[in-house]
């Protein structure tokens, strides 16, 4: 197994890059998707979140109302810490399980973790950071994901700063250009990953 970290701020296009690497043959372990799986109704995580934050975080269809959760935790550091205490240990355990499943393979395994810079992960051979200016990220979050400008800025400010993130990158994918430009950047990243395999 060749374990490569992938991270980037909200609105950076990290998921698009991850999917493009999967199209080239990589196996993806995506922390955000694991979180969504663990927060489905009927799970321990879902039940603990409702116990902690109340029925107001349950949507009309019985699923988790993610916006209601975000409205609570991004305005309250204590609430955010309590959410982390419920979610993070379970996510960590599931990532460990999936990495272990790949250990004896020859696969390129992309570990997509938003907080990779803050938390790290053992055994990673290199880390790719998807980068673009915060102003561009705000524009894309508003245009494509329905964020208000103030919410987009608050989410970006709650994360590690751009310079800090770039400081631990082993490889940077520049996503400030067009879709075609990004495809060329991913191809360059795939070449770098293949180089890791030979080193």
XYZ file of N, CA and C in Angstrom:
597
model
N 0.837 -1.200 0.000
C 0.000 0.000 0.000
C 0.874 1.252 0.000
N 0.426 2.229 -0.781
C 1.098 3.523 -0.801
C 0.094 4.546 -0.268
N 0.304 5.025 0.955
C -0.670 5.882 1.637
C -0.301 7.352 1.441
N -1.225 8.090 0.818
C -1.003 9.506 0.498
C -2.103 10.335 1.143
N -1.726 11.401 1.845
C -2.701 12.299 2.454
C -3.206 13.318 1.441
N -4.463 13.707 1.590
C -5.065 14.742 0.746
C -5.870 15.668 1.638
N -5.624 16.964 1.514
C -6.392 17.908 2.307
C -6.509 19.230 1.569
N -7.297 20.124 2.139
C -7.539 21.439 1.556
C -8.685 22.074 2.307
N -8.777 23.370 2.251
C -9.839 24.070 2.955
C -11.192 23.858 2.290
N -12.255 24.249 2.984
C -13.593 24.153 2.431
C -13.671 25.000 1.156
N -14.281 24.442 0.119
C -14.392 25.149 -1.148
C -13.171 25.051 -2.030
N -12.159 24.260 -1.603
C -10.911 24.171 -2.376
C -11.026 23.255 -3.597
N -12.040 22.374 -3.599
C -12.155 21.406 -4.686
C -11.496 20.077 -4.365
N -11.255 19.854 -3.086
C -10.576 18.631 -2.636
C -11.311 17.364 -3.080
N -12.630 17.371 -2.981
C -13.403 16.178 -3.356
C -13.300 15.905 -4.854
N -13.265 16.964 -5.655
C -13.105 16.811 -7.109
C -11.754 16.177 -7.420
N -10.716 16.640 -6.726
C -9.376 16.074 -6.910
C -9.366 14.603 -6.472
N -10.001 14.313 -5.347
C -10.057 12.930 -4.853
C -10.713 12.014 -5.883
N -11.836 12.448 -6.438
C -12.549 11.631 -7.423
C -11.714 11.432 -8.681
N -10.953 12.458 -9.075
C -10.091 12.346 -10.256
C -8.942 11.365 -10.018
N -8.449 11.301 -8.792
C -7.399 10.324 -8.458
C -7.963 8.906 -8.431
N -9.199 8.765 -7.940
C -9.862 7.455 -7.968
C -10.033 6.983 -9.414
N -10.381 7.910 -10.317
C -10.540 7.572 -11.738
C -9.226 7.065 -12.335
N -8.108 7.433 -11.718
C -6.799 6.969 -12.188
C -6.356 5.690 -11.485
N -7.188 5.157 -10.597
C -6.882 3.861 -9.986
C -6.664 3.863 -8.489
N -6.743 5.032 -7.859
C -6.517 5.094 -6.413
C -7.743 4.586 -5.651
N -7.504 4.160 -4.415
C -8.571 3.805 -3.471
C -8.727 4.994 -2.528
N -9.963 5.454 -2.345
C -10.210 6.636 -1.524
C -10.782 6.254 -0.169
N -10.174 6.803 0.879
C -10.755 6.754 2.229
C -11.074 8.202 2.590
N -12.364 8.533 2.601
C -12.823 9.911 2.713
C -13.463 10.134 4.085
N -12.799 10.929 4.921
C -13.284 11.157 6.289
C -14.677 11.772 6.300
N -14.943 12.724 5.400
C -16.262 13.372 5.364
C -17.368 12.365 5.053
N -17.101 11.465 4.106
C -18.118 10.468 3.750
C -18.330 9.476 4.895
N -17.253 9.173 5.599
C -17.368 8.295 6.782
C -18.229 8.978 7.843
N -18.010 10.282 8.046
C -18.827 11.033 9.008
C -20.307 10.927 8.638
N -20.610 11.121 7.362
C -22.011 11.035 6.907
C -22.594 9.651 7.187
N -21.809 8.614 6.928
C -22.275 7.234 7.199
C -22.545 7.034 8.693
N -21.637 7.543 9.525
C -21.757 7.339 10.972
C -22.876 8.170 11.594
N -23.349 9.194 10.852
C -24.400 10.068 11.378
C -25.787 9.724 10.827
N -25.909 8.567 10.200
C -27.231 8.154 9.717
C -28.149 7.850 10.901
N -29.479 8.072 10.727
C -30.416 7.716 11.800
C -30.263 6.256 12.209
N -30.332 6.029 13.521
C -30.202 4.665 14.030
C -28.802 4.308 14.474
N -27.825 5.188 14.180
C -26.453 4.920 14.611
C -26.229 5.500 16.008
N -25.192 5.006 16.675
C -24.822 5.508 18.003
C -24.483 6.998 17.934
N -23.753 7.390 16.893
C -23.348 8.793 16.757
C -24.573 9.693 16.620
N -25.514 9.299 15.779
C -26.742 10.082 15.586
C -27.474 10.250 16.914
N -27.649 9.137 17.623
C -28.382 9.178 18.894
C -27.681 10.070 19.926
N -26.357 9.973 19.996
C -25.613 10.796 20.963
C -25.693 12.282 20.604
N -25.675 12.569 19.291
C -25.781 13.975 18.863
C -27.150 14.552 19.225
N -28.200 13.773 19.024
C -29.553 14.246 19.358
C -29.682 14.430 20.877
N -29.102 13.497 21.638
C -29.109 13.626 23.101
C -28.421 14.923 23.545
N -27.321 15.237 22.871
C -26.516 16.401 23.283
C -27.111 17.719 22.788
N -27.579 17.754 21.532
C -27.972 19.027 20.917
C -29.482 19.201 20.751
N -30.254 18.144 21.018
C -31.708 18.284 20.992
C -32.348 17.878 19.675
N -33.668 17.752 19.714
C -34.437 17.306 18.544
C -34.403 18.319 17.399
N -33.976 19.532 17.680
C -33.888 20.564 16.646
C -32.901 20.241 15.536
N -32.012 19.261 15.765
C -31.053 18.900 14.714
C -31.564 17.735 13.854
N -32.795 17.305 14.090
C -33.399 16.234 13.286
C -34.331 16.860 12.251
N -34.107 16.551 10.975
C -34.937 17.087 9.892
C -36.307 16.409 9.890
N -37.216 16.948 9.100
C -38.595 16.429 9.038
C -38.630 14.962 8.604
N -37.668 14.562 7.774
C -37.646 13.161 7.296
C -36.926 12.215 8.256
N -36.491 12.736 9.421
C -35.826 11.892 10.413
C -34.320 11.829 10.288
N -33.783 12.432 9.222
C -32.326 12.440 9.044
C -31.717 13.607 9.820
N -30.391 13.655 9.828
C -29.691 14.741 10.519
C -29.805 16.020 9.704
N -30.197 17.109 10.360
C -30.237 18.419 9.718
C -28.851 19.055 9.899
N -28.000 18.891 8.889
C -26.599 19.319 9.008
C -26.473 20.840 9.174
N -27.367 21.581 8.534
C -27.306 23.037 8.676
C -27.617 23.443 10.115
N -28.593 22.767 10.728
C -28.936 23.075 12.126
C -27.748 22.784 13.042
N -27.053 21.686 12.778
C -25.861 21.356 13.575
C -24.792 22.428 13.376
N -24.545 22.794 12.105
C -23.528 23.807 11.799
C -23.850 25.137 12.475
N -25.134 25.513 12.451
C -25.540 26.780 13.075
C -25.228 26.789 14.573
N -25.330 25.623 15.204
C -25.036 25.522 16.640
C -23.524 25.553 16.890
N -22.798 24.680 16.208
C -21.391 24.460 16.595
C -20.429 25.523 16.080
N -20.737 26.145 14.922
C -19.788 27.139 14.417
C -19.906 28.471 15.146
N -20.958 28.619 15.955
C -21.107 29.836 16.759
C -20.658 29.619 18.202
N -20.255 28.386 18.539
C -19.992 28.043 19.937
C -18.841 27.038 20.034
N -17.644 27.503 20.378
C -16.482 26.599 20.452
C -16.695 25.400 21.387
N -17.430 25.615 22.480
C -17.698 24.531 23.425
C -18.569 23.452 22.770
N -19.587 23.881 22.027
C -20.462 22.941 21.322
C -19.677 22.189 20.243
N -18.771 22.906 19.557
C -17.944 22.270 18.524
C -17.059 21.193 19.140
N -16.491 21.487 20.309
C -15.654 20.506 21.012
C -16.471 19.280 21.428
N -17.690 19.506 21.875
C -18.555 18.385 22.281
C -18.938 17.522 21.076
N -19.194 18.174 19.933
C -19.477 17.426 18.706
C -18.262 16.578 18.323
N -17.077 17.188 18.401
C -15.849 16.461 18.078
C -15.647 15.252 18.963
N -15.984 15.389 20.246
C -15.818 14.269 21.178
C -16.739 13.100 20.833
N -17.892 13.402 20.252
C -18.819 12.343 19.835
C -18.357 11.696 18.527
N -17.964 12.529 17.576
C -17.741 12.048 16.205
C -16.315 11.549 15.959
N -15.310 12.317 16.384
C -13.932 12.045 15.958
C -13.398 10.663 16.348
N -13.611 10.175 17.579
C -13.066 8.839 17.899
C -13.637 7.742 16.999
N -14.933 7.835 16.655
C -15.553 6.824 15.787
C -15.004 6.912 14.362
N -14.821 8.132 13.883
C -14.272 8.317 12.532
C -12.846 7.767 12.477
N -12.060 8.093 13.489
C -10.668 7.633 13.566
C -10.615 6.102 13.521
N -11.486 5.475 14.278
C -11.536 4.014 14.339
C -11.875 3.410 12.972
N -12.833 4.023 12.280
C -13.249 3.510 10.970
C -12.164 3.733 9.921
N -11.473 4.879 9.976
C -10.356 5.108 9.056
C -9.263 4.071 9.302
N -8.941 3.833 10.564
C -7.923 2.818 10.902
C -8.297 1.460 10.314
N -9.573 1.099 10.435
C -10.037 -0.189 9.928
C -9.850 -0.269 8.408
N -10.217 0.809 7.707
C -10.119 0.802 6.241
C -8.667 0.815 5.766
N -7.811 1.547 6.470
C -6.380 1.551 6.119
C -5.797 0.153 6.317
N -6.153 -0.483 7.432
C -5.659 -1.834 7.720
C -6.084 -2.826 6.631
N -7.280 -2.665 6.105
C -7.770 -3.540 5.025
C -6.892 -3.454 3.780
N -6.290 -2.274 3.573
C -5.479 -2.036 2.372
C -3.992 -2.344 2.577
N -3.607 -2.621 3.818
C -2.183 -2.672 4.187
C -1.356 -3.605 3.321
N -1.913 -4.755 2.964
C -1.131 -5.752 2.219
C -1.357 -5.693 0.711
N -1.976 -4.621 0.231
C -2.218 -4.474 -1.205
C -1.134 -3.605 -1.828
N -1.135 -3.529 -3.122
C -0.233 -2.614 -3.815
C -0.930 -1.331 -4.230
N -2.082 -1.052 -3.626
C -2.893 0.096 -4.040
C -2.316 1.433 -3.581
N -2.581 2.454 -4.394
C -2.428 3.835 -3.941
C -3.685 4.158 -3.144
N -3.518 4.489 -1.870
C -4.653 4.793 -0.998
C -4.603 6.283 -0.661
N -5.657 7.000 -1.052
C -5.757 8.432 -0.776
C -6.557 8.617 0.504
N -5.927 9.229 1.489
C -6.571 9.483 2.778
C -6.994 10.946 2.800
N -8.286 11.176 2.592
C -8.842 12.521 2.460
C -9.410 12.953 3.809
N -8.639 13.801 4.511
C -9.028 14.250 5.844
C -8.919 15.777 5.901
N -10.051 16.479 6.151
C -9.987 17.942 6.202
C -8.984 18.467 7.234
N -8.878 17.810 8.400
C -8.006 18.301 9.474
C -6.661 17.572 9.513
N -6.204 17.115 8.349
C -4.951 16.348 8.297
C -3.775 17.158 8.835
N -3.747 18.440 8.537
C -2.653 19.288 9.014
C -2.633 19.416 10.527
N -3.827 19.494 11.124
C -3.920 19.625 12.572
C -3.644 18.293 13.273
N -4.163 17.199 12.699
C -4.145 15.916 13.403
C -3.045 14.964 12.918
N -2.682 15.053 11.638
C -1.709 14.122 11.069
C -2.270 12.715 10.961
N -1.453 11.812 10.410
C -1.814 10.398 10.357
C -0.537 9.589 10.154
N -0.354 8.508 10.924
C 0.886 7.729 10.784
C 0.937 6.975 9.455
N 2.126 6.858 8.909
C 2.331 6.021 7.729
C 2.124 6.716 6.396
N 1.768 7.995 6.412
C 1.579 8.737 5.158
C 2.946 9.030 4.533
N 3.075 8.725 3.232
C 4.347 8.931 2.538
C 4.485 10.349 1.998
N 3.373 11.027 1.844
C 3.386 12.404 1.351
C 1.982 12.976 1.422
N 1.887 14.293 1.462
C 0.588 14.950 1.584
C 0.374 15.944 0.443
N -0.775 15.805 -0.217
C -1.195 16.731 -1.271
C -2.145 17.760 -0.652
N -1.886 19.026 -0.899
C -2.790 20.098 -0.467
C -3.407 20.735 -1.711
N -4.733 20.777 -1.735
C -5.444 21.471 -2.812
C -5.599 22.920 -2.381
N -5.104 23.834 -3.205
C -4.971 25.223 -2.786
C -5.670 26.179 -3.743
N -6.294 27.196 -3.170
C -6.747 28.359 -3.918
C -6.970 29.496 -2.939
N -7.050 30.710 -3.461
C -7.225 31.880 -2.606
C -8.572 31.817 -1.891
N -8.592 32.317 -0.666
C -9.822 32.297 0.136
C -10.979 32.999 -0.566
N -10.680 34.107 -1.257
C -11.747 34.854 -1.946
C -12.397 34.001 -3.037
N -11.583 33.214 -3.731
C -12.118 32.324 -4.775
C -12.952 31.220 -4.135
N -12.482 30.701 -3.007
C -13.244 29.667 -2.281
C -14.601 30.207 -1.850
N -14.635 31.442 -1.349
C -15.902 32.062 -0.940
C -16.843 32.149 -2.133
N -16.336 32.654 -3.263
C -17.158 32.786 -4.476
C -17.752 31.440 -4.894
N -16.936 30.395 -4.850
C -17.408 29.070 -5.285
C -18.421 28.481 -4.306
N -18.207 28.695 -3.014
C -19.163 28.193 -2.012
C -20.522 28.873 -2.168
N -20.510 30.155 -2.455
C -21.765 30.904 -2.641
C -22.442 30.475 -3.943
N -21.632 30.362 -5.026
C -22.207 30.079 -6.350
C -22.674 28.630 -6.501
N -21.918 27.692 -5.934
C -22.180 26.276 -6.237
C -22.745 25.466 -5.079
N -22.599 25.960 -3.854
C -23.040 25.153 -2.709
C -24.066 25.847 -1.815
N -24.537 27.001 -2.278
C -25.648 27.640 -1.597
C -25.314 28.309 -0.276
N -24.045 28.555 -0.013
C -23.651 29.248 1.217
C -23.958 30.737 1.101
N -24.261 31.381 2.226
C -24.240 32.838 2.247
C -22.770 33.250 2.329
N -22.483 34.473 1.906
C -21.086 34.921 1.939
C -20.541 34.920 3.368
N -21.361 35.357 4.335
C -20.891 35.422 5.731
C -20.621 34.018 6.285
N -21.477 33.059 5.932
C -21.284 31.677 6.395
C -20.026 31.084 5.776
N -19.828 31.331 4.476
C -18.632 30.824 3.793
C -17.361 31.366 4.457
N -17.364 32.675 4.738
C -16.180 33.279 5.373
C -15.949 32.720 6.782
N -17.045 32.522 7.527
C -16.913 31.982 8.889
C -16.326 30.581 8.863
N -16.766 29.745 7.908
C -16.247 28.375 7.811
C -14.754 28.388 7.469
N -14.382 29.243 6.537
C -12.972 29.321 6.125
C -12.108 29.814 7.290
N -12.604 30.815 8.013
C -11.833 31.368 9.134
C -11.699 30.384 10.292
N -12.648 29.440 10.392
C -12.592 28.441 11.467
C -11.544 27.359 11.194
N -11.054 27.311 9.951
C -10.078 26.280 9.578
C -8.651 26.812 9.657
N -7.710 25.887 9.519
C -6.301 26.257 9.434
C -6.103 27.265 8.292
N -5.227 28.243 8.489
C -4.965 29.249 7.460
C -4.247 28.664 6.251
N -4.381 29.369 5.135
C -3.814 28.899 3.868
C -2.296 28.698 3.949
N -1.596 29.683 4.493
C -0.128 29.597 4.556
C 0.318 28.419 5.428
N -0.393 28.237 6.520
C -0.095 27.137 7.441
C -0.285 25.781 6.741
N -1.375 25.690 5.966
C -1.668 24.443 5.260
C -0.596 24.158 4.203
N -0.213 25.198 3.481
C 0.804 25.027 2.436
C 2.153 24.621 3.034
N 2.405 25.020 4.270
C 3.699 24.744 4.908
C 3.943 23.246 5.109
N 2.867 22.446 5.259
C 3.102 21.011 5.448
C 2.827 20.203 4.177
N 2.569 20.890 3.060
C 2.316 20.179 1.794
C 3.607 19.598 1.235
N 3.522 18.368 0.762
C 4.622 17.788 -0.021
C 4.386 18.027 -1.510
N 3.116 18.244 -1.867
C 2.751 18.525 -3.250
C 1.520 19.424 -3.225
N 1.514 20.478 -4.039
C 0.386 21.419 -4.070
C -0.340 21.314 -5.401
N -1.660 21.123 -5.329
C -2.519 21.179 -6.507
C -3.168 22.562 -6.524
N -2.876 23.334 -7.562
C -3.426 24.686 -7.694
C -4.796 24.587 -8.372
N -5.845 24.946 -7.642
C -7.199 24.883 -8.207
C -7.782 26.277 -8.428
N -6.931 27.222 -8.806
C -7.421 28.585 -9.027
C -7.892 28.805 -10.461
N -7.642 27.814 -11.334
C -7.963 27.987 -12.749
C -9.236 27.281 -13.172
N -9.259 26.871 -14.434
C -10.434 26.234 -15.033
C -10.481 24.744 -14.690
N -11.573 24.093 -15.098
C -11.700 22.635 -14.931
C -10.565 21.928 -15.675
N -10.247 22.415 -16.866
C -9.156 21.815 -17.661
C -7.811 21.994 -16.950
N -7.611 23.166 -16.361
C -6.368 23.410 -15.608
C -6.254 22.438 -14.442
N -7.377 22.198 -13.764
C -7.355 21.290 -12.614
C -7.038 19.871 -13.058
N -7.581 19.459 -14.185
C -7.289 18.113 -14.701
C -5.789 17.945 -14.945
N -5.151 18.984 -15.481
C -3.700 18.940 -15.706
C -2.946 18.870 -14.375
N -3.441 19.602 -13.356
C -2.821 19.570 -12.031
C -2.936 18.177 -11.407
N -4.100 17.536 -11.567
C -4.293 16.184 -11.017
C -3.366 15.200 -11.722
N -3.213 15.351 -13.027
C -2.303 14.467 -13.772
C -0.874 14.619 -13.253
N -0.499 15.851 -12.960
C 0.823 16.129 -12.392
C 0.957 15.474 -11.015
N -0.110 15.563 -10.210
C -0.104 14.948 -8.876
C 0.008 13.430 -8.974
N -0.693 12.843 -9.950
C -0.640 11.386 -10.129
C 0.782 10.948 -10.494
N 1.456 11.734 -11.309
C 2.847 11.450 -11.643
C 3.741 11.500 -10.420
N 3.480 12.482 -9.548
C 4.258 12.604 -8.313
C 4.017 11.390 -7.416
N 2.768 10.924 -7.342
C 2.442 9.738 -6.530
C 3.183 8.512 -7.074
N 3.196 8.375 -8.392
C 3.914 7.242 -8.994
C 5.402 7.307 -8.652
N 5.933 8.515 -8.570
C 7.323 8.694 -8.157
C 7.578 8.257 -6.731
N 6.599 8.471 -5.852
C 6.723 8.003 -4.470
C 6.857 6.479 -4.427
N 6.106 5.829 -5.306
C 6.116 4.365 -5.345
C 7.508 3.850 -5.713
N 8.217 4.623 -6.516
C 9.532 4.175 -6.955
C 10.672 4.622 -6.050
N 10.337 5.447 -5.064
C 11.414 6.002 -4.226
C 11.715 5.101 -3.033
